[in-house]
Amino acid sequence: MTRVVFLIPTPLRPYAAGRSRIEIDVAKDPPALGDALEALWEAAPGVRDRVVTEQGEVRQHVNVFVGTESCRWSGGLATPIADGAEIAIFPAISGGVC
Amino acid sequence: MKTVRLLVGTTKGVFFLRAPAARAAWQVEGPHLPGRAIYSLAHDGRGGRQRVWAGAASMHWGAVLVPTDDWGRTWDEPQEANVKFPADTGLALKQIWQIAPGLDEEPDTLFCGVDPAALFRSTDAGKSWEVVRGLLDHPHRERWQPGGGGMCLHTIVRDPANADRMWIAISSGGVYRTSDGGRTWTARNAGIRAEFMPEKYPEFGQCVHKVVQHPSRPGRLFAQNHWGLYRSDDAGDSWQDIAHGVPSDFGFAMTIHPHEPDTVYIIPIQSDMVRVAPDGKLRVYRTRNGGRSWEALTRGLPQRRAYDIVLRDAMTTDSLEPAGVYFGTRNGKLYASNDSGSSWRLAVDGLPSITCVRAVVADDRKPARRTKARPSARR
């Protein structure tokens, strides 16, 4: 069992019962980011639909960091997750509308 | 007392405008769903409802349909996304371009048109949505191409006399018709020119921007094309060019008079390469004879240095007599006419870029007078 902490950005907290942090135990050992996210979707399915498309891909203007590294550069959903890892979801700066 | 409400979608939220039946001065409130692009709005007044649906897209978090039953005081934001492509399609929703409540005899049916081009149907008043497979699996799909707004199914036209028949329009795919409730679809573009293709009159692939129909004349259609104005008198089997006397037949917006089936409104744009009002004059063009001739409507509209344009769903009419006609511009101006378009007033300025406008006439009863609050007996 691997324990991870998800940091939920303010716009997504209505879909996470108002929580800014969600601690989750991931059954798969050792887990990848995709396994940890699946565990998060179980706890907060509304967050899933905002972070990934219905095809399971992280949305273009959303960044998911494992520690301080964006998963785009660390192996995507296959990024390995260590016990106690902090996984942060951020709206990308590319997504604003003027 | 009759009240007219305008539902105004913008790139940054929904605004509601409200006026008494004279429609001379408007109260504005909003934005609702702030920060999200609202490319589709619809009012569903069937079955005693007063429901407004908004197709709300966040560039970050995706698109969902959000209803309100109390004119925006509360919105029923879905926890899980309500319009989703099945996994086997490999497709992901980008934008919701059109929301169309069903006919009166099917009060729990709604349709929505989306990017990537597909039609979704709900038969439980919007609680769940299912993609219409007959169109999704159409063999033409692989050759449809995206326009500037994506590859969107932006127009849904129901036949009020035949629940099995409807038309949809895709940019760029053209007009498709079903006569069996969506199981099969046939391209219906004969006579519509595809200026951007080597073959000018292909079976499909046209960039039809809007199609309208008067409910009293099912199967008689008008279309504003990416270059070209057309009418079909045979349910889309053939189309005739009706661009007689307009400064440009390029444009997006088209709407039809609520009581006069021969009266149609458009707002021309200079060209696809120069998308501004022709000659710096913001003009609505109206035909009252089914497209044999068009007249410019200019009274109250800027006729110098006006470069506003109007998107495909940003012009509409109300159901009063004389009819109200309304349009919103990319520059955030909302113009209103209370005399079928003969004269116009700037109802509100300074909104975000306007993407869609809908009008609802409601019988608003005066709210009961509030009694003064009494101090509570309990301490």
XYZ file of C-alpha atoms in Angstrom:
477
model
C 0.000 0.000 0.000
C 1.339 3.428 -0.972
C 0.015 6.599 0.582
C -0.132 9.717 -1.623
C -1.420 13.227 -1.060
C -3.316 15.068 -3.783
C -3.386 18.856 -3.730
C -6.664 20.060 -5.243
C -6.768 23.562 -6.817
C -9.488 25.955 -5.720
C -11.664 25.627 -8.874
C -11.908 21.865 -8.389
C -12.709 21.820 -4.689
C -16.497 21.897 -5.307
C -16.005 18.463 -6.895
C -13.960 17.213 -3.948
C -16.335 18.007 -1.084
C -14.452 21.260 -0.557
C -11.150 19.564 0.252
C -7.809 21.083 -0.694
C -5.864 17.904 0.229
C -6.932 14.341 -0.262
C -4.847 11.548 1.201
C -5.309 8.235 -0.517
C -3.902 4.731 -0.147
C -3.094 3.183 -3.504
C -3.373 -0.591 -3.503
C -0.978 -1.298 -6.348
C 2.605 -1.566 -5.190
C 4.620 0.111 -6.544
C 2.095 2.416 -8.171
C 2.345 4.656 -11.214
C 0.684 8.066 -11.464
C -2.193 6.493 -13.400
C -2.898 4.130 -10.481
C -2.874 7.008 -8.004
C -5.223 9.033 -10.198
C -7.603 6.075 -10.482
C -7.742 6.008 -6.695
C -8.469 9.737 -6.680
C -11.272 9.298 -9.240
C -12.871 6.744 -6.912
C -12.871 9.308 -4.143
C -13.854 12.290 -6.315
C -15.260 11.361 -9.745
C -16.121 14.977 -10.509
C -12.442 15.856 -10.323
C -11.671 13.135 -12.874
C -13.895 14.704 -15.540
C -12.202 18.083 -15.093
C -8.629 16.809 -15.136
C -8.780 14.179 -17.879
C -10.909 13.769 -20.981
C -13.348 10.896 -21.330
C -10.489 9.085 -23.071
C -8.373 9.323 -19.931
C -5.871 11.868 -21.238
C -4.816 14.769 -19.058
C -6.487 17.848 -20.522
C -4.353 20.151 -22.645
C -4.436 23.043 -20.173
C -4.061 21.067 -16.964
C -0.730 20.165 -15.377
C -0.210 17.344 -12.903
C 2.981 17.530 -10.851
C 4.538 14.678 -8.923
C 6.611 16.533 -6.388
C 7.964 19.436 -8.381
C 8.095 17.768 -11.796
C 5.287 17.924 -14.355
C 4.212 14.468 -15.405
C 4.538 15.619 -19.010
C 8.330 15.325 -18.572
C 8.488 12.414 -16.170
C 6.703 9.643 -18.021
C 3.077 10.738 -18.101
C 0.651 8.394 -16.387
C 3.480 5.854 -16.061
C 5.446 8.168 -13.769
C 6.493 6.114 -10.693
C 5.028 7.200 -7.370
C 6.863 6.832 -4.072
C 5.212 6.410 -0.706
C 4.293 9.813 0.684
C 4.406 11.516 -2.717
C 2.627 14.814 -3.148
C 0.673 15.097 -6.418
C -0.512 18.582 -7.313
C -3.074 19.528 -9.960
C -2.700 22.990 -11.492
C -4.521 24.916 -14.202
C -1.860 25.666 -16.839
C -1.064 29.279 -17.610
C -1.746 28.481 -21.262
C -5.467 28.171 -20.614
C -6.547 31.764 -20.012
C -8.988 33.673 -22.194
C -8.529 37.360 -23.005
C -47.658 41.057 -17.352
C -45.408 39.895 -20.138
C -41.680 40.160 -19.682
C -38.996 39.477 -22.252
C -35.801 37.881 -21.075
C -32.721 37.636 -23.203
C -30.245 34.869 -22.519
C -26.859 36.097 -23.622
C -23.907 33.774 -23.882
C -20.442 35.269 -23.984
C -16.889 34.026 -23.954
C -16.836 34.769 -20.217
C -20.211 33.764 -18.883
C -23.968 34.142 -19.158
C -25.851 37.416 -18.832
C -29.609 37.785 -18.466
C -31.381 40.876 -19.755
C -34.945 41.668 -18.833
C -37.506 44.179 -20.073
C -41.264 44.741 -19.989
C -43.141 43.955 -23.211
C -42.415 47.420 -24.656
C -38.774 46.303 -24.767
C -37.435 49.837 -24.564
C -35.034 49.555 -21.624
C -33.209 46.522 -20.343
C -31.958 45.440 -16.960
C -28.772 43.431 -17.094
C -27.469 40.919 -14.609
C -24.570 38.547 -14.625
C -22.160 37.111 -15.342
C -23.305 33.659 -14.400
C -20.871 30.776 -14.777
C -18.166 33.457 -14.893
C -15.064 32.819 -16.914
C -16.538 30.063 -18.990
C -17.298 30.264 -22.705
C -21.004 29.824 -23.377
C -21.503 28.853 -26.989
C -25.024 27.495 -26.488
C -28.061 28.445 -24.457
C -31.616 27.170 -24.575
C -34.828 27.738 -22.685
C -36.997 24.722 -21.958
C -40.531 25.776 -21.083
C -42.108 22.382 -21.648
C -43.994 20.526 -18.960
C -44.252 23.541 -16.670
C -40.498 24.079 -16.508
C -38.686 27.393 -16.629
C -35.293 25.877 -17.254
C -32.312 27.435 -18.963
C -29.525 25.208 -20.221
C -26.036 26.529 -20.784
C -23.260 24.780 -22.653
C -20.363 25.954 -20.500
C -16.772 25.333 -21.523
C -13.693 25.995 -19.460
C -10.475 26.017 -21.386
C -8.928 24.204 -18.436
C -11.606 21.857 -17.173
C -13.687 20.949 -20.230
C -17.330 21.420 -21.197
C -20.566 20.494 -19.449
C -24.254 21.290 -19.687
C -25.471 23.300 -16.708
C -29.162 23.997 -16.019
C -30.851 26.625 -13.870
C -34.527 26.589 -12.903
C -34.569 30.020 -11.292
C -33.005 32.315 -13.892
C -29.532 31.930 -12.570
C -30.006 32.294 -8.839
C -28.761 28.722 -8.589
C -27.111 26.496 -11.205
C -27.137 22.734 -10.972
C -23.500 22.136 -11.796
C -23.065 18.437 -12.571
C -20.527 16.670 -10.386
C -19.618 14.347 -13.231
C -19.514 15.576 -16.813
C -22.888 14.915 -18.398
C -21.989 14.886 -22.114
C -19.249 12.378 -22.828
C -18.181 10.296 -25.782
C -18.085 6.545 -25.165
C -14.592 5.108 -24.749
C -14.783 3.084 -27.954
C -15.119 6.236 -30.073
C -11.709 7.595 -29.114
C -13.286 11.057 -29.135
C -13.256 13.710 -26.436
C -15.738 16.568 -26.065
C -14.388 20.036 -26.814
C -17.399 22.317 -26.982
C -21.188 22.238 -26.846
C -22.465 24.298 -29.749
C -26.199 23.812 -29.700
C -28.934 22.785 -27.265
C -32.339 21.955 -28.708
C -35.298 20.980 -26.526
C -37.524 18.384 -28.185
C -41.061 18.801 -29.425
C -43.925 19.527 -27.041
C -45.128 15.923 -27.215
C -41.731 14.655 -25.991
C -41.191 16.924 -22.992
C -38.212 15.015 -21.614
C -36.248 14.871 -24.879
C -33.372 17.234 -25.634
C -30.595 17.241 -28.193
C -27.217 18.863 -28.170
C -24.681 19.329 -30.940
C -20.990 19.305 -30.136
C -17.396 19.521 -31.305
C -16.103 17.045 -32.481
C -19.141 16.841 -34.723
C -21.751 14.667 -33.061
C -25.320 14.753 -31.849
C -26.305 13.726 -28.327
C -29.821 12.934 -27.152
C -31.370 12.868 -23.694
C -34.762 11.273 -23.056
C -34.823 11.938 -19.316
C -34.908 15.736 -19.300
C -31.147 16.112 -19.417
C -30.153 13.754 -16.602
C -28.262 11.478 -19.010
C -27.061 11.858 -22.579
C -26.261 9.361 -25.288
C -24.495 9.933 -28.557
C -26.618 9.354 -31.680
C -24.738 6.466 -33.256
C -26.374 6.731 -36.654
C -24.631 10.037 -37.243
C -21.472 9.260 -35.288
C -20.823 6.217 -37.457
C -21.659 7.946 -40.728
C -19.152 6.961 -43.428
C -18.666 10.629 -44.361
C -17.261 11.465 -40.924
C -13.646 10.793 -41.799
C -13.832 13.418 -44.534
C -15.489 16.177 -42.552
C -13.063 18.996 -41.800
C -12.875 21.521 -38.983
C -13.656 25.166 -39.593
C -12.336 28.097 -37.607
C -14.494 27.156 -34.615
C -13.515 23.495 -34.666
C -15.431 20.640 -36.225
C -18.771 21.483 -34.787
C -22.321 20.317 -35.117
C -23.862 23.706 -34.521
C -27.409 23.532 -35.832
C -30.326 21.251 -34.975
C -33.655 21.796 -36.733
C -36.626 19.642 -35.761
C -39.670 19.056 -37.939
C -42.518 20.106 -35.631
C -44.918 17.873 -37.556
C -42.760 14.755 -37.629
C -40.676 13.745 -34.615
C -38.616 11.362 -36.751
C -37.368 14.040 -39.123
C -34.639 16.544 -38.368
C -31.774 18.359 -39.976
C -28.380 19.097 -38.553
C -25.530 21.190 -39.939
C -21.812 20.647 -39.495
C -18.876 22.911 -40.261
C -17.524 21.552 -42.461
C -19.693 18.678 -43.457
C -22.867 20.383 -44.578
C -26.522 19.618 -43.960
C -27.665 16.106 -43.040
C -31.238 14.895 -42.661
C -32.732 11.957 -40.858
C -36.256 10.704 -41.422
C -36.113 7.787 -39.019
C -35.371 9.430 -35.700
C -31.597 9.503 -36.148
C -30.879 5.936 -37.219
C -29.796 6.952 -40.730
C -28.664 10.263 -42.163
C -28.266 11.542 -45.711
C -26.277 14.545 -46.886
C -28.608 17.224 -48.251
C -26.423 19.842 -49.907
C -27.393 19.811 -53.595
C -27.022 23.345 -54.886
C -24.883 24.644 -51.989
C -21.514 25.855 -53.200
C -18.234 24.888 -51.531
C -16.050 27.792 -52.582
C -13.019 26.326 -50.832
C -13.074 22.992 -52.678
C -11.985 22.134 -56.239
C -15.373 20.502 -56.816
C -17.800 23.330 -56.147
C -20.933 21.243 -55.607
C -19.873 18.097 -53.728
C -22.326 15.771 -52.036
C -21.029 16.919 -48.646
C -18.235 18.967 -47.138
C -19.945 22.359 -47.390
C -19.462 24.799 -44.566
C -23.055 25.624 -43.734
C -23.082 28.214 -40.965
C -26.763 28.263 -39.954
C -30.083 26.763 -41.031
C -33.499 28.056 -39.967
C -37.063 26.888 -40.512
C -40.410 28.426 -39.660
C -42.514 26.067 -37.553
C -45.539 26.666 -39.784
C -43.626 25.544 -42.887
C -41.826 22.301 -42.030
C -39.288 21.348 -44.654
C -38.800 24.853 -46.010
C -35.310 25.793 -44.985
C -33.051 28.813 -45.243
C -29.275 28.526 -44.965
C -26.442 30.965 -44.414
C -23.383 29.332 -45.878
C -19.669 30.091 -45.809
C -20.333 32.173 -48.915
C -23.906 31.817 -50.050
C -27.516 32.272 -49.007
C -29.924 29.508 -49.881
C -33.519 28.361 -49.590
C -34.821 24.846 -49.909
C -38.486 24.193 -50.594
C -38.132 20.421 -50.553
C -36.737 19.619 -47.108
C -33.145 20.032 -48.226
C -33.265 17.875 -51.367
C -32.249 20.944 -53.377
C -31.173 24.485 -52.564
C -31.623 27.730 -54.529
C -29.343 30.732 -54.304
C -31.222 33.666 -52.762
C -28.356 36.135 -52.335
C -30.063 38.894 -54.289
C -28.944 42.370 -53.326
C -26.846 41.772 -50.217
C -23.417 43.405 -49.880
C -21.846 40.027 -49.105
C -23.292 36.552 -48.923
C -20.684 35.565 -46.345
C -21.876 35.582 -42.765
C -22.859 33.480 -39.798
C -26.053 34.704 -38.166
C -29.510 33.938 -39.525
C -32.893 33.961 -37.826
C -36.534 33.804 -38.883
C -39.515 35.942 -37.939
C -41.765 34.279 -35.356
C -44.992 34.916 -37.282
C -43.971 35.502 -40.920
C -42.466 32.409 -42.573
C -41.122 34.455 -45.499
C -39.235 36.902 -43.265
C -35.614 36.061 -42.559
C -32.782 38.145 -41.099
C -29.057 37.934 -41.760
C -26.029 40.074 -40.889
C -23.461 40.033 -43.720
C -19.714 39.960 -43.152
C -17.289 41.396 -45.678
C -15.488 38.138 -46.465
C -13.955 35.061 -44.870
C -10.532 36.710 -45.047
C -11.746 40.090 -43.733
C -14.320 39.407 -41.079
C -15.799 42.840 -40.468
C -19.094 44.515 -41.280
C -19.080 45.398 -45.014
C -18.144 49.043 -45.719
C -17.823 49.763 -41.991
C -21.631 49.705 -41.681
C -23.417 47.428 -39.255
C -26.490 46.347 -41.205
C -29.107 43.687 -40.703
C -30.631 42.465 -43.951
C -34.230 41.346 -44.021
C -36.175 39.544 -46.676
C -39.965 39.508 -46.433
C -40.485 37.392 -49.545
C -38.519 34.255 -48.891
C -35.278 35.603 -50.304
C -36.378 37.157 -53.616
C -35.110 40.490 -52.315
C -33.373 41.861 -49.228
C -33.539 45.269 -47.551
C -30.899 46.857 -45.341
C -32.051 47.706 -41.816
C -29.890 50.524 -40.502
C -31.965 52.804 -38.291
C -30.224 52.958 -34.940
C -27.211 50.934 -36.060
C -23.762 52.525 -36.532
C -23.106 53.321 -40.172
C -19.556 54.657 -39.892
C -16.463 52.849 -38.691
C -18.459 49.872 -37.466
C -16.510 46.664 -37.707
C -18.636 44.455 -35.511
C -19.568 41.001 -36.607
C -22.165 38.601 -35.282
C -21.699 34.875 -34.728
C -24.033 32.119 -35.886
C -26.256 31.886 -32.824
C -26.026 35.479 -31.690
C -29.205 36.690 -33.433
C -32.722 35.709 -32.441
C -36.330 36.825 -32.258
C -38.965 36.821 -29.539
C -42.574 35.736 -29.999
C -44.342 39.071 -29.447
C -46.160 41.158 -32.027
C -44.470 43.206 -33.387
C -41.563 40.838 -33.077
C -38.458 41.661 -31.137
C -35.200 40.981 -32.953
C -31.898 40.878 -31.086
C -28.266 40.398 -31.875
C -25.003 40.505 -29.969
C -21.620 41.310 -31.429
C -18.134 39.987 -30.978
C -17.371 43.364 -29.404
C -19.915 42.894 -26.628
C -22.758 45.089 -27.871
C -26.331 43.864 -27.681
C -28.754 45.522 -30.106
C -32.519 45.186 -29.772
C -35.415 45.984 -32.072
C -39.027 46.043 -30.867
C -40.502 46.554 -34.331
C -39.417 43.520 -36.336
C -36.070 45.049 -37.166
C -37.148 48.376 -38.606
C -35.301 50.275 -35.866
C -32.683 49.339 -33.311
C -31.340 50.420 -29.947
C -28.143 49.559 -28.200
C -29.535 47.624 -25.247
C -26.216 47.084 -23.499
C -22.577 47.713 -24.291
C -19.360 46.426 -22.829
C -20.201 42.769 -22.417
C -17.580 40.168 -23.206
C -17.598 38.850 -26.744
C -21.136 37.593 -27.425
C -21.518 34.067 -28.728
C -25.249 33.338 -28.546
C -28.529 35.073 -27.789
C -31.937 33.564 -27.030
C -35.223 35.296 -26.161
C -37.969 34.102 -23.844
C -41.366 35.735 -23.326
C -42.719 34.966 -19.899
C -45.834 35.880 -17.992
C -44.223 37.245 -14.889
C -46.617 37.748 -12.083
C -45.818 40.470 -9.627
C -44.119 38.956 -6.622
C -46.190 39.087 -3.478
C -45.391 42.179 -1.474
C -42.960 41.355 1.264
C -44.142 41.948 4.776
C -41.769 43.645 7.147
C -39.598 41.234 8.974
C -40.697 40.823 12.514
C -38.221 40.385 15.278
C -38.008 36.799 16.250
C -39.742 35.837 19.462
C -36.935 33.472 20.209
C -33.646 34.789 21.441
